[in-house]
Tab-separated table of C-alpha atoms (C1' of nucleotides) in Angstrom:
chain	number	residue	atom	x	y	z
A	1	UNK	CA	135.163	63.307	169.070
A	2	UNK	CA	137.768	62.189	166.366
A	3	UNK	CA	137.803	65.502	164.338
A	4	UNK	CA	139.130	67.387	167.611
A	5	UNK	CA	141.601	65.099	167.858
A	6	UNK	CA	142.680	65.430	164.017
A	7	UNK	CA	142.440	69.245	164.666
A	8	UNK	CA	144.817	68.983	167.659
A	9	UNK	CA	147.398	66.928	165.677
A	10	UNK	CA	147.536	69.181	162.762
A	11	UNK	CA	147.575	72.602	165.048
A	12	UNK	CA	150.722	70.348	166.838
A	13	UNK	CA	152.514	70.969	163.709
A	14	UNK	CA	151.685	74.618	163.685
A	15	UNK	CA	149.392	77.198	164.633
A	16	UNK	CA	146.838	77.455	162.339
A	17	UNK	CA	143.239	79.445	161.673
A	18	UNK	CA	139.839	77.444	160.747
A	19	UNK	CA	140.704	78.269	156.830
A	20	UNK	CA	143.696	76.782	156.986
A	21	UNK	CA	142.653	73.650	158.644
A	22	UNK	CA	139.789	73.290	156.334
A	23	UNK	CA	142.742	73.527	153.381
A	24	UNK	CA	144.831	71.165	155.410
A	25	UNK	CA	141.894	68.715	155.394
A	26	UNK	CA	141.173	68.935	152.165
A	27	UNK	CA	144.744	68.698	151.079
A	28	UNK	CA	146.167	65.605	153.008
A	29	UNK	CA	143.606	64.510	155.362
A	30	UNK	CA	140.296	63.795	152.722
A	31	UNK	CA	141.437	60.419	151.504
A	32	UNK	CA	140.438	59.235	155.339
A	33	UNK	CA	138.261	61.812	157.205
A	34	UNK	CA	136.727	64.759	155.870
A	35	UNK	CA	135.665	67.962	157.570
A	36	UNK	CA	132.664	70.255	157.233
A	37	UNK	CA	133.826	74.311	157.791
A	38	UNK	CA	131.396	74.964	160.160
A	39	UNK	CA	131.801	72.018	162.170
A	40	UNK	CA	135.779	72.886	162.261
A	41	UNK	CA	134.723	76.410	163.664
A	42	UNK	CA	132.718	74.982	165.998
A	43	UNK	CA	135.219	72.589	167.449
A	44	UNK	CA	137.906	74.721	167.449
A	45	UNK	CA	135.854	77.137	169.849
A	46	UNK	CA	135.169	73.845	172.018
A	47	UNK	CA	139.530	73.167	172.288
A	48	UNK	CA	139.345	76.733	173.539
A	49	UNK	CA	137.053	76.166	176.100
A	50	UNK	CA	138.585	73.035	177.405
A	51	UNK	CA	142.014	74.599	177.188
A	52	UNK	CA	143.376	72.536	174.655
A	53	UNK	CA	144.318	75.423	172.025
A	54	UNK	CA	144.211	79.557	172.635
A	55	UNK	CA	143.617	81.404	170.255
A	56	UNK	CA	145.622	84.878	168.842
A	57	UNK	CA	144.408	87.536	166.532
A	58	UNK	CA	146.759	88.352	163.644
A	59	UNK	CA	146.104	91.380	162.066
A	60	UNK	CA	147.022	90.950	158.406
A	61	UNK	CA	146.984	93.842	155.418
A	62	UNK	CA	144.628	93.888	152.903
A	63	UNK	CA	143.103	90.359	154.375
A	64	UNK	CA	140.908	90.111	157.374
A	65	UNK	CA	142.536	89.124	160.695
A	66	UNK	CA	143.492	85.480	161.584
A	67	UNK	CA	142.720	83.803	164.311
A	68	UNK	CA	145.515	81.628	164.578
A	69	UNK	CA	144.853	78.581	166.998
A	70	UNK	CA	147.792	77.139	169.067
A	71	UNK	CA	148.099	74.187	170.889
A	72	UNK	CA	148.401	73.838	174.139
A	73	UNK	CA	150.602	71.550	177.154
A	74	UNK	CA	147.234	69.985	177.944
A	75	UNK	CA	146.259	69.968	174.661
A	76	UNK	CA	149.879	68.077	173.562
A	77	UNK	CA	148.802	65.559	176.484
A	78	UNK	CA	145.223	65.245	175.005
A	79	UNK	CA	146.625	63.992	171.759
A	80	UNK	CA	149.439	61.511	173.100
A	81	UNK	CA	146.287	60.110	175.327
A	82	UNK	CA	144.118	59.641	171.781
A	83	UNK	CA	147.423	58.280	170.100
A	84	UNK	CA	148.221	55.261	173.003
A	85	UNK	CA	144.831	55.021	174.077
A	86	UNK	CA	142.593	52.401	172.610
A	87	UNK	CA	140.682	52.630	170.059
A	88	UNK	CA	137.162	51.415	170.235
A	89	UNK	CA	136.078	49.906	166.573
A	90	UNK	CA	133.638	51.862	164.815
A	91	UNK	CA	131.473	49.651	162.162
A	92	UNK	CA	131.979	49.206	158.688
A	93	UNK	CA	129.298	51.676	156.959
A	94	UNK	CA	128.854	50.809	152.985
A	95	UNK	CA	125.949	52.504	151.408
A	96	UNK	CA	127.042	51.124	148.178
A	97	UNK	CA	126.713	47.045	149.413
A	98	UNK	CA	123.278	48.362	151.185
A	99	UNK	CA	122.430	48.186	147.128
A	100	UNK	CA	124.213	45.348	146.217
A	101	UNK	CA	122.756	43.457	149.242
A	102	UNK	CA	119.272	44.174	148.399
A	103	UNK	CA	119.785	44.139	144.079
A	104	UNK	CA	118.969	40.855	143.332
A	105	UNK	CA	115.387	42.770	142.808
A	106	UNK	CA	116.842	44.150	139.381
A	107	UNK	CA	117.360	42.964	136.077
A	108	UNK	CA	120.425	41.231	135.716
A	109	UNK	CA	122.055	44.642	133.251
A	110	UNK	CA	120.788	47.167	136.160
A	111	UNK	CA	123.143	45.403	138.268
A	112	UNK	CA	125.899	45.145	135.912
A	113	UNK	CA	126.136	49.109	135.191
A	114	UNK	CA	125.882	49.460	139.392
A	115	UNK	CA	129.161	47.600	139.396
A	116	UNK	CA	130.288	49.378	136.711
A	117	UNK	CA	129.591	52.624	137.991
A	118	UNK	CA	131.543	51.681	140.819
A	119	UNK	CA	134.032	50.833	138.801
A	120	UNK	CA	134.614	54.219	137.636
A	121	UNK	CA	133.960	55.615	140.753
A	122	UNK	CA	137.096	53.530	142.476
A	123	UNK	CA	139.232	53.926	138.881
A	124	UNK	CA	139.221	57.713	139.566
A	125	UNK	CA	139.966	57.649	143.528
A	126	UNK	CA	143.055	55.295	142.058
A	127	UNK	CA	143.822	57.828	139.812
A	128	UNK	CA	144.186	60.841	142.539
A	129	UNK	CA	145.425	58.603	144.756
A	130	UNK	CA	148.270	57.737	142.658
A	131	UNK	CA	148.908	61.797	142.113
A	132	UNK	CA	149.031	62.905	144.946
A	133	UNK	CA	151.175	59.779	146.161
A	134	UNK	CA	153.529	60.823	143.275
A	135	UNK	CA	154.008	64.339	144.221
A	136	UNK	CA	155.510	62.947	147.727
A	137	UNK	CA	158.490	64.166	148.672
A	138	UNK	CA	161.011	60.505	148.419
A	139	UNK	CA	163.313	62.043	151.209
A	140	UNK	CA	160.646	62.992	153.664
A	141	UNK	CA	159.595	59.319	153.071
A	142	UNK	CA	162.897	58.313	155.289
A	143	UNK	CA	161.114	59.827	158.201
A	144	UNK	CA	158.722	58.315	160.495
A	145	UNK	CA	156.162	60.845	160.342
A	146	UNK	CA	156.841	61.187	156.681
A	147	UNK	CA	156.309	57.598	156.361
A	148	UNK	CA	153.364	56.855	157.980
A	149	UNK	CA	151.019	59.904	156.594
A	150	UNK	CA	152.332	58.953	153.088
A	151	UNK	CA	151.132	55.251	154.781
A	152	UNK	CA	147.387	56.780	155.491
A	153	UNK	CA	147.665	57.019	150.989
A	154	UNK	CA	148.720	53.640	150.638
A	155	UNK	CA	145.986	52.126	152.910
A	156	UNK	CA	143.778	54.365	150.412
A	157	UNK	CA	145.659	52.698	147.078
A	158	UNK	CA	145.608	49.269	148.795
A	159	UNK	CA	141.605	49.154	149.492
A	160	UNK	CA	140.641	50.482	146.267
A	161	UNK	CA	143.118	48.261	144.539
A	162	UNK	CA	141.059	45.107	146.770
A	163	UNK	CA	137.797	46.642	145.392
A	164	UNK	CA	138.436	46.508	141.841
A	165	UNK	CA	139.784	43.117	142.265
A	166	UNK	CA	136.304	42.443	143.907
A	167	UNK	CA	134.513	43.760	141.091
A	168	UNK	CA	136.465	42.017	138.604
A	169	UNK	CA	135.137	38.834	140.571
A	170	UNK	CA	131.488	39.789	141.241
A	171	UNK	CA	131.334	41.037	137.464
A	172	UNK	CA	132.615	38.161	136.042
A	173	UNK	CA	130.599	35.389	138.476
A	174	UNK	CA	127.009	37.016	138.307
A	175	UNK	CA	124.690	34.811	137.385
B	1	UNK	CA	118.423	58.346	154.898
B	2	UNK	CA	120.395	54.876	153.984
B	3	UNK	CA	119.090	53.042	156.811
B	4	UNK	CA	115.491	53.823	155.814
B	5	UNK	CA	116.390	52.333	152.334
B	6	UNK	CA	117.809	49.172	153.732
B	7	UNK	CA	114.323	48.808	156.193
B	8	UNK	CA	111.992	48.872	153.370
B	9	UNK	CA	114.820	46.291	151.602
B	10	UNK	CA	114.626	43.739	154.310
B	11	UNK	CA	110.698	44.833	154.712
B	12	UNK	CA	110.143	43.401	151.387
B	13	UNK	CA	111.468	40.375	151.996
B	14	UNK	CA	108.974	39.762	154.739
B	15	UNK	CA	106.553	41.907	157.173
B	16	UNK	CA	108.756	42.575	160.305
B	17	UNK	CA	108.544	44.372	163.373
B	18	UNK	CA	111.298	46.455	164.744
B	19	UNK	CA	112.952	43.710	167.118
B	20	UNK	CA	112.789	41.557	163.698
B	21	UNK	CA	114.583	44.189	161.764
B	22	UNK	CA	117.587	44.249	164.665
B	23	UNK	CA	118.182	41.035	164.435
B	24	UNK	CA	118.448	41.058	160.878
B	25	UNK	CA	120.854	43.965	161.317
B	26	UNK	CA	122.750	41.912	163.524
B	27	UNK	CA	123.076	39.271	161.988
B	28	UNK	CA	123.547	39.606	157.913
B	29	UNK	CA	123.841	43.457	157.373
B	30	UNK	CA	125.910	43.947	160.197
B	31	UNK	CA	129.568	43.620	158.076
B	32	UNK	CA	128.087	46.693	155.758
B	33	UNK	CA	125.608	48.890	158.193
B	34	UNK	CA	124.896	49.088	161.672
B	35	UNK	CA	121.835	50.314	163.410
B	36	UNK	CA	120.829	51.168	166.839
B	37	UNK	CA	117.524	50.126	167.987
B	38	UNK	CA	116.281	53.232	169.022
B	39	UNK	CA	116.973	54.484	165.467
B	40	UNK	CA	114.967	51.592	163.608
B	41	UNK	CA	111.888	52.376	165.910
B	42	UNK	CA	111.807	55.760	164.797
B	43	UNK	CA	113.069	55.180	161.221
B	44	UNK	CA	110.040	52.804	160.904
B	45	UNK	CA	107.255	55.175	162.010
B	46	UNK	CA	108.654	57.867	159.632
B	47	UNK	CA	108.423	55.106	157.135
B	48	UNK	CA	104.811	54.740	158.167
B	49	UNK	CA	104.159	58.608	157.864
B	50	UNK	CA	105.886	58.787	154.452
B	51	UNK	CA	103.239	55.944	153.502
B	52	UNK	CA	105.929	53.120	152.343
B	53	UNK	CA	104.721	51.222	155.106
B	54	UNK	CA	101.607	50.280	157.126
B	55	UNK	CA	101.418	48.697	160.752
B	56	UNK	CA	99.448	45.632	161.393
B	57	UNK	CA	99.132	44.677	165.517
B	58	UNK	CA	99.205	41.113	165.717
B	59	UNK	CA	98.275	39.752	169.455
B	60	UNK	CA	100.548	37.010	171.015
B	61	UNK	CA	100.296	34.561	173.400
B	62	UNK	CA	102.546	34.796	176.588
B	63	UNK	CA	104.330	37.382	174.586
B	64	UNK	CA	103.965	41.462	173.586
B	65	UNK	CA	101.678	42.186	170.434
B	66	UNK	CA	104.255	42.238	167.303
B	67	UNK	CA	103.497	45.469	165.474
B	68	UNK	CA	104.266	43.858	162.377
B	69	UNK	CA	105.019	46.436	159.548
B	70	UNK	CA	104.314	45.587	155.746
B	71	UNK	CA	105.902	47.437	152.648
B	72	UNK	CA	103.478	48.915	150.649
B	73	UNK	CA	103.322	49.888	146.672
B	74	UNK	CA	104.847	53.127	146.766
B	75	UNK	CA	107.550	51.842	149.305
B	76	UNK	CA	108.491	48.950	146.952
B	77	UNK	CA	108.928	52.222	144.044
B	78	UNK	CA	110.747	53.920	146.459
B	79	UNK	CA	113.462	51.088	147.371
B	80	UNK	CA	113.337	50.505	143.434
B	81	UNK	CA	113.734	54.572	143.135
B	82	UNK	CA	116.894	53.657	145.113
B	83	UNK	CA	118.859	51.211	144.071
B	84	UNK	CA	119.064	52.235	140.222
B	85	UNK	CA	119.479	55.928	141.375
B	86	UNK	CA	122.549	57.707	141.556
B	87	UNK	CA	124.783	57.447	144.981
B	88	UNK	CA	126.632	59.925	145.953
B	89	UNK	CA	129.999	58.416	147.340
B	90	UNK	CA	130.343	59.461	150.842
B	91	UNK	CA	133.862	60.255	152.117
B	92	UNK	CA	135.642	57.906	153.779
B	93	UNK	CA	136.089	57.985	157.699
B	94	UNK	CA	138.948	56.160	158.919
B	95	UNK	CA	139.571	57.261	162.547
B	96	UNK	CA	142.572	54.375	162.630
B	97	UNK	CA	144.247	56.034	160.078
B	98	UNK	CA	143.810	59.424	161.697
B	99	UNK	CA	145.985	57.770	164.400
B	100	UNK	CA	148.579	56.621	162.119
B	101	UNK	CA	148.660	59.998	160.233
B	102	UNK	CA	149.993	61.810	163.383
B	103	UNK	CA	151.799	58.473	164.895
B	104	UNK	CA	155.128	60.132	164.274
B	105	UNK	CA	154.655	61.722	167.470
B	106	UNK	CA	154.906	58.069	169.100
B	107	UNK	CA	158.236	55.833	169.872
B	108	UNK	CA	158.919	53.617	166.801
B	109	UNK	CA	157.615	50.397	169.135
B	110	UNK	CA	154.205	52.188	170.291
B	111	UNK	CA	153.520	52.568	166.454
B	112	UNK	CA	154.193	49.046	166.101
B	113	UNK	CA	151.767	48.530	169.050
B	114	UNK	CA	149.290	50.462	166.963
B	115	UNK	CA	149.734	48.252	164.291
B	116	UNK	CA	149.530	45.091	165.884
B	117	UNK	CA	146.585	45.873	167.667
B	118	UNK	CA	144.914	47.074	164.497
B	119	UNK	CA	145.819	43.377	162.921
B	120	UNK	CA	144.266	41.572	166.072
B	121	UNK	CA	141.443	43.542	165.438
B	122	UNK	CA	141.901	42.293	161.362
B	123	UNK	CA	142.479	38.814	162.127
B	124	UNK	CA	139.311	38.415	164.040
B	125	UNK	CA	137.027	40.102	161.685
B	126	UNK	CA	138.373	37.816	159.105
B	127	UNK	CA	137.643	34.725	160.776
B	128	UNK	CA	134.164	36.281	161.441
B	129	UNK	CA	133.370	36.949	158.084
B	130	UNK	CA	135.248	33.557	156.652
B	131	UNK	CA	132.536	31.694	159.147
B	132	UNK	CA	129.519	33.465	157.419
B	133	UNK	CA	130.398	32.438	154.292
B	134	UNK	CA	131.054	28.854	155.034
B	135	UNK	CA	127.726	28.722	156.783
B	136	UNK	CA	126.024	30.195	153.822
B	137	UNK	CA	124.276	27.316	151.182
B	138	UNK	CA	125.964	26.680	148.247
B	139	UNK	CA	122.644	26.054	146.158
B	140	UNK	CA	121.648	29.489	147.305
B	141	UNK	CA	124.661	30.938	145.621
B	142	UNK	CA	123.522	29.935	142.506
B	143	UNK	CA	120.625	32.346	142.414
B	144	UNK	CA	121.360	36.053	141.706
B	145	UNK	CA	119.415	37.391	145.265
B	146	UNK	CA	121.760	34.850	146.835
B	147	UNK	CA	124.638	35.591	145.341
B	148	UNK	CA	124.986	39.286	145.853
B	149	UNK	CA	124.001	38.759	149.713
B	150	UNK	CA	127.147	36.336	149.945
B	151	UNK	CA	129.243	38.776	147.540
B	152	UNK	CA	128.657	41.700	150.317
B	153	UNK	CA	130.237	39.212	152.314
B	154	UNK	CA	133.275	38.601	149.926
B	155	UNK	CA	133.621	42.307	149.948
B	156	UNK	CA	134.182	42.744	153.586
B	157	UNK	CA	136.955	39.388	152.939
B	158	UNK	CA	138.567	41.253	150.128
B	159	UNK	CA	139.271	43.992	152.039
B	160	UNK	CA	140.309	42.510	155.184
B	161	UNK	CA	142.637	40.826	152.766
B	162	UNK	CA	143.815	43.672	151.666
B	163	UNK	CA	144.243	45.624	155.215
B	164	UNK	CA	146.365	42.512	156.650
B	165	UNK	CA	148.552	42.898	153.292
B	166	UNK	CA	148.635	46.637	153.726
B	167	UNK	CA	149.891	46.057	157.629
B	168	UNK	CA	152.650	43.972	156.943
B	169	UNK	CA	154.338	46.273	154.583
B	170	UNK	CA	154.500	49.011	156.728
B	171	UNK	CA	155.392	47.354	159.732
B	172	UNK	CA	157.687	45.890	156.818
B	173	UNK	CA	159.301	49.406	156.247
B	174	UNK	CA	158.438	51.269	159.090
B	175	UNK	CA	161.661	53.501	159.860
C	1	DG	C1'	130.513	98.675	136.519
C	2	DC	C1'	129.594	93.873	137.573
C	3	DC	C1'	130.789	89.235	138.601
C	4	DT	C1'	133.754	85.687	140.334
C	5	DG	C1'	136.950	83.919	143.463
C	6	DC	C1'	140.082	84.141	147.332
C	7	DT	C1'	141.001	85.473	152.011
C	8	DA	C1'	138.717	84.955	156.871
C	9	DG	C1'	135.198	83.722	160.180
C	10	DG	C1'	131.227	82.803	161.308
C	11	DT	C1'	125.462	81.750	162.597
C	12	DG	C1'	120.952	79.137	162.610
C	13	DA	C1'	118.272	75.449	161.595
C	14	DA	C1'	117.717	70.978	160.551
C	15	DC	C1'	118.804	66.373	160.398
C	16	DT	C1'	121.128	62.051	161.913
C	17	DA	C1'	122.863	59.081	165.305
C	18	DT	C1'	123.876	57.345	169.765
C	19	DC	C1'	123.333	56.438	174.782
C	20	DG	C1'	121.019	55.466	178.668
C	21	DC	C1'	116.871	54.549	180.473
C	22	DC	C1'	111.954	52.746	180.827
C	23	DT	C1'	107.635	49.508	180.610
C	24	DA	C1'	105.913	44.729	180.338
C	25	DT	C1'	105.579	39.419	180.258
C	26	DC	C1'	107.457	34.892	180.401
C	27	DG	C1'	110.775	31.118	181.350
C	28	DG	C1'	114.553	29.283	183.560
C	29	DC	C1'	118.462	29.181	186.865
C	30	DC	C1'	120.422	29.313	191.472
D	1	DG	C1'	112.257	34.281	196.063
D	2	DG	C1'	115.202	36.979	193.220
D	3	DC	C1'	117.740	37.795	189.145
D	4	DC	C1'	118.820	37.255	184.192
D	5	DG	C1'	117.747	37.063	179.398
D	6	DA	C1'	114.535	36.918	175.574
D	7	DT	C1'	110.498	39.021	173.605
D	8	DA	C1'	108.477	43.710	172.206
D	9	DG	C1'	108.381	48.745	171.878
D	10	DG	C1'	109.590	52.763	173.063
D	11	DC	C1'	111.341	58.038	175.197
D	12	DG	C1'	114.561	61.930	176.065
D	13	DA	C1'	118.892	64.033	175.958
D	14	DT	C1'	122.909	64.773	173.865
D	15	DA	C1'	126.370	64.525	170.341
D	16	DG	C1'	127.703	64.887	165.753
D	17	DT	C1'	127.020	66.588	161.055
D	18	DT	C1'	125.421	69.117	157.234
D	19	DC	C1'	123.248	72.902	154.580
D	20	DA	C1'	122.311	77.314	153.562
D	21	DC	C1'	123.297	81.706	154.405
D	22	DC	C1'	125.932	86.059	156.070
D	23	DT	C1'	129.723	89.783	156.643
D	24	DA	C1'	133.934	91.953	154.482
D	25	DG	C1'	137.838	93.484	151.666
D	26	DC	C1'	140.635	92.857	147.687
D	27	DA	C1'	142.070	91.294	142.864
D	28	DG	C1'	141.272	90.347	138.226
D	29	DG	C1'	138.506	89.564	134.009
D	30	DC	C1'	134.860	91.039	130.696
DNA sequence: GCCTGCTAGGTGAACTATCGCCTATCGGCC
DNA sequence: GGCCGATAGGCGATAGTTCACCTAGCAGGC
C-alpha cells in the first residue's frame, strides 16, 4: 500500500500523531496523493502491528493526549526498500477524457463549456500551485530533499501547464 | 461509478458482451481508464438491475452463447445525465512522485536511477501512444465523434511531453 | 447560553477495485 | 496425446477507500 509508505516517510522526519499527518497531507503532500482521516488511522494501527512505527501517549494540557507515532529500524528499512525498489506502473485514470471520449454525442457548445470548465478547473490548480511554490523557502531549495519535494510542485505546474496547452488546441481545432 | 458511465458509452455505440467491452478497454480506453474483467462482469449486471441495460443470449456455433447487452432509453439519459453534469475533480495520485518527495533519503545517483527509470517508462508510453495516432484515419478526424476519441489520445501525448520536459530539468538541477 | 471551530482519535458500514481461480469449447502446435 | 491461447462468463476473498457519525475539552464570538 502506497499511503503506508508516504506515512512512513513523513513519520521519518518526525514523530507525528494521525492529526498531524492528515495536516501534513493536506499541506505538502495533496498536489500528488491525498489521504482520507480514517484511512490514516487505520494504517497507522497496521505500521504498529507490523512493527514499522510504536506508538507513545503524550499527555498534553488543556488538549487531549497525542499519540505520537515513531518510526522504527525496520520501519527505516521498509521505506529505503519502497524508495530502490521498483515501481510497478499504475494506469493512467482520467474521468474527465472518459467524457471527452464519449462527447461527440453533444452539441457542438455542450462540448465547448466542458473544455472550458476544465479550463477553469486547471487555471485555479495553476494558481495554488504557483502559491504555494512561491512561499518555498529559496535556500532549502539548495538541498536535495529540499529540491526534489519542491520538484513533486513542479511536476504539478508542468502537467497543468501541458493541459491548458491541450485545451488551447482541442478548443481551437473542434470541428 | 465512472466505469459504469464509460460501459453504457461504448454500449451505445454497439450491443456488446463483457469480453467485447475488455477488449475495447484494452485497446482505445486503455491510455485514460483501465478495467479488470471481473469488474465489467459485475458492473454490467448492476447496469442490468438499474434498467440501463437489457441482456439478449445469442447462441454460437463452436463457440459460448454471447450474452450480448443493449443500452436502453433510460441508459442513453443516464450517459447523457453524465457527460453535461458536473465532475467533481478527483485528486491526483501520483505514487512516482511520492517516491521522489522522500528521495532525499537516497544517494544523489540512486535518485538519478529513479529518474531514468521513470523516463524509460516515458519514452515507451510515448511511442505507444504516437503509434495509435498514426494508425488512426485521417478522414475520421474530421468528424467531431472522431476527433475527440483521437484528442484523448493527444492528451495522453501532451503530457508525456510534458513529463519528459519536466525530467530533464531536474535531473538538469538536481543537487 | 449557544454555536462554531480547533485539538485529538476514533468506529461502522458501505462501496470500489483487484487478484486468483474456475468452467467450457474449439483450433492449432509440437 | 497434451498443452496453449482465444472465445465466453463468471465466483470469492481480500484490499483499498470513502462517508457519516461519535467522544471530548477548550476558546471565542454573538
Amino acid at each position: 500500500m502506497i499511503l503506508a509508505r508516504l506515512i512512513l516517510g513523513l513519520l521519518s522526519l518526525s514523530p507525528m500523531t494521525g492529526y498531524d499527518l492528515k495536516k501534513h497531507f493536506d499541506s505538502s503532500i495533496n498536489h500528488f496523493w491525498n489521504a482520507d482521516k480514517a484511512q490514516i488511522y487505520r494504517t497507522l494501527a497496521q505500521l504498529v502491528d507490523q512493527g514499522l512505527a510504536t506508538v507513545r501517549t503524550v499527555p498534553q494540557e488543556n488538549y487531549p493526549a497525542r499519540q505520537e507515532h515513531h518510526i522504527t529500524e525496520a520501519g527505516r528499512a521498509a521505506l529505503q526498500d519502497w524508495l530502490t525498489g521498483t515501481l510497478d506502473r499504475q494506469p493512467a485514470r482520467e474521468p474527465f477524457l472518459g467524457r471527452i471520449f464519449f462527447s461527440g454525442e453533444l452539441e457542438r457548445h455542450e462540448v465547448l463549456e466542458l473544455l472550458a470548465a476544465r479550463r477553469t478547473e486547471a487555471e485555479d490548480l495553476q494558481r495554488s500551485y504557483r502559491a504555494l511554490r512561491a512561499e518555498l523557502d529559496e535556500a532549502a531549495l539548495a538541498d536535495r530533499r529540499g529540491y526534489l519535494m519542491a520538484a513533486t510542485l513542479d511536476h504539478g505546474i508542468a502537467h497543468v501547464g501541458a493541459e491548458l496547452n491541450w485545451l488551447d488546441s482541442v478548443e481551437g481545432n473542434l470541428p
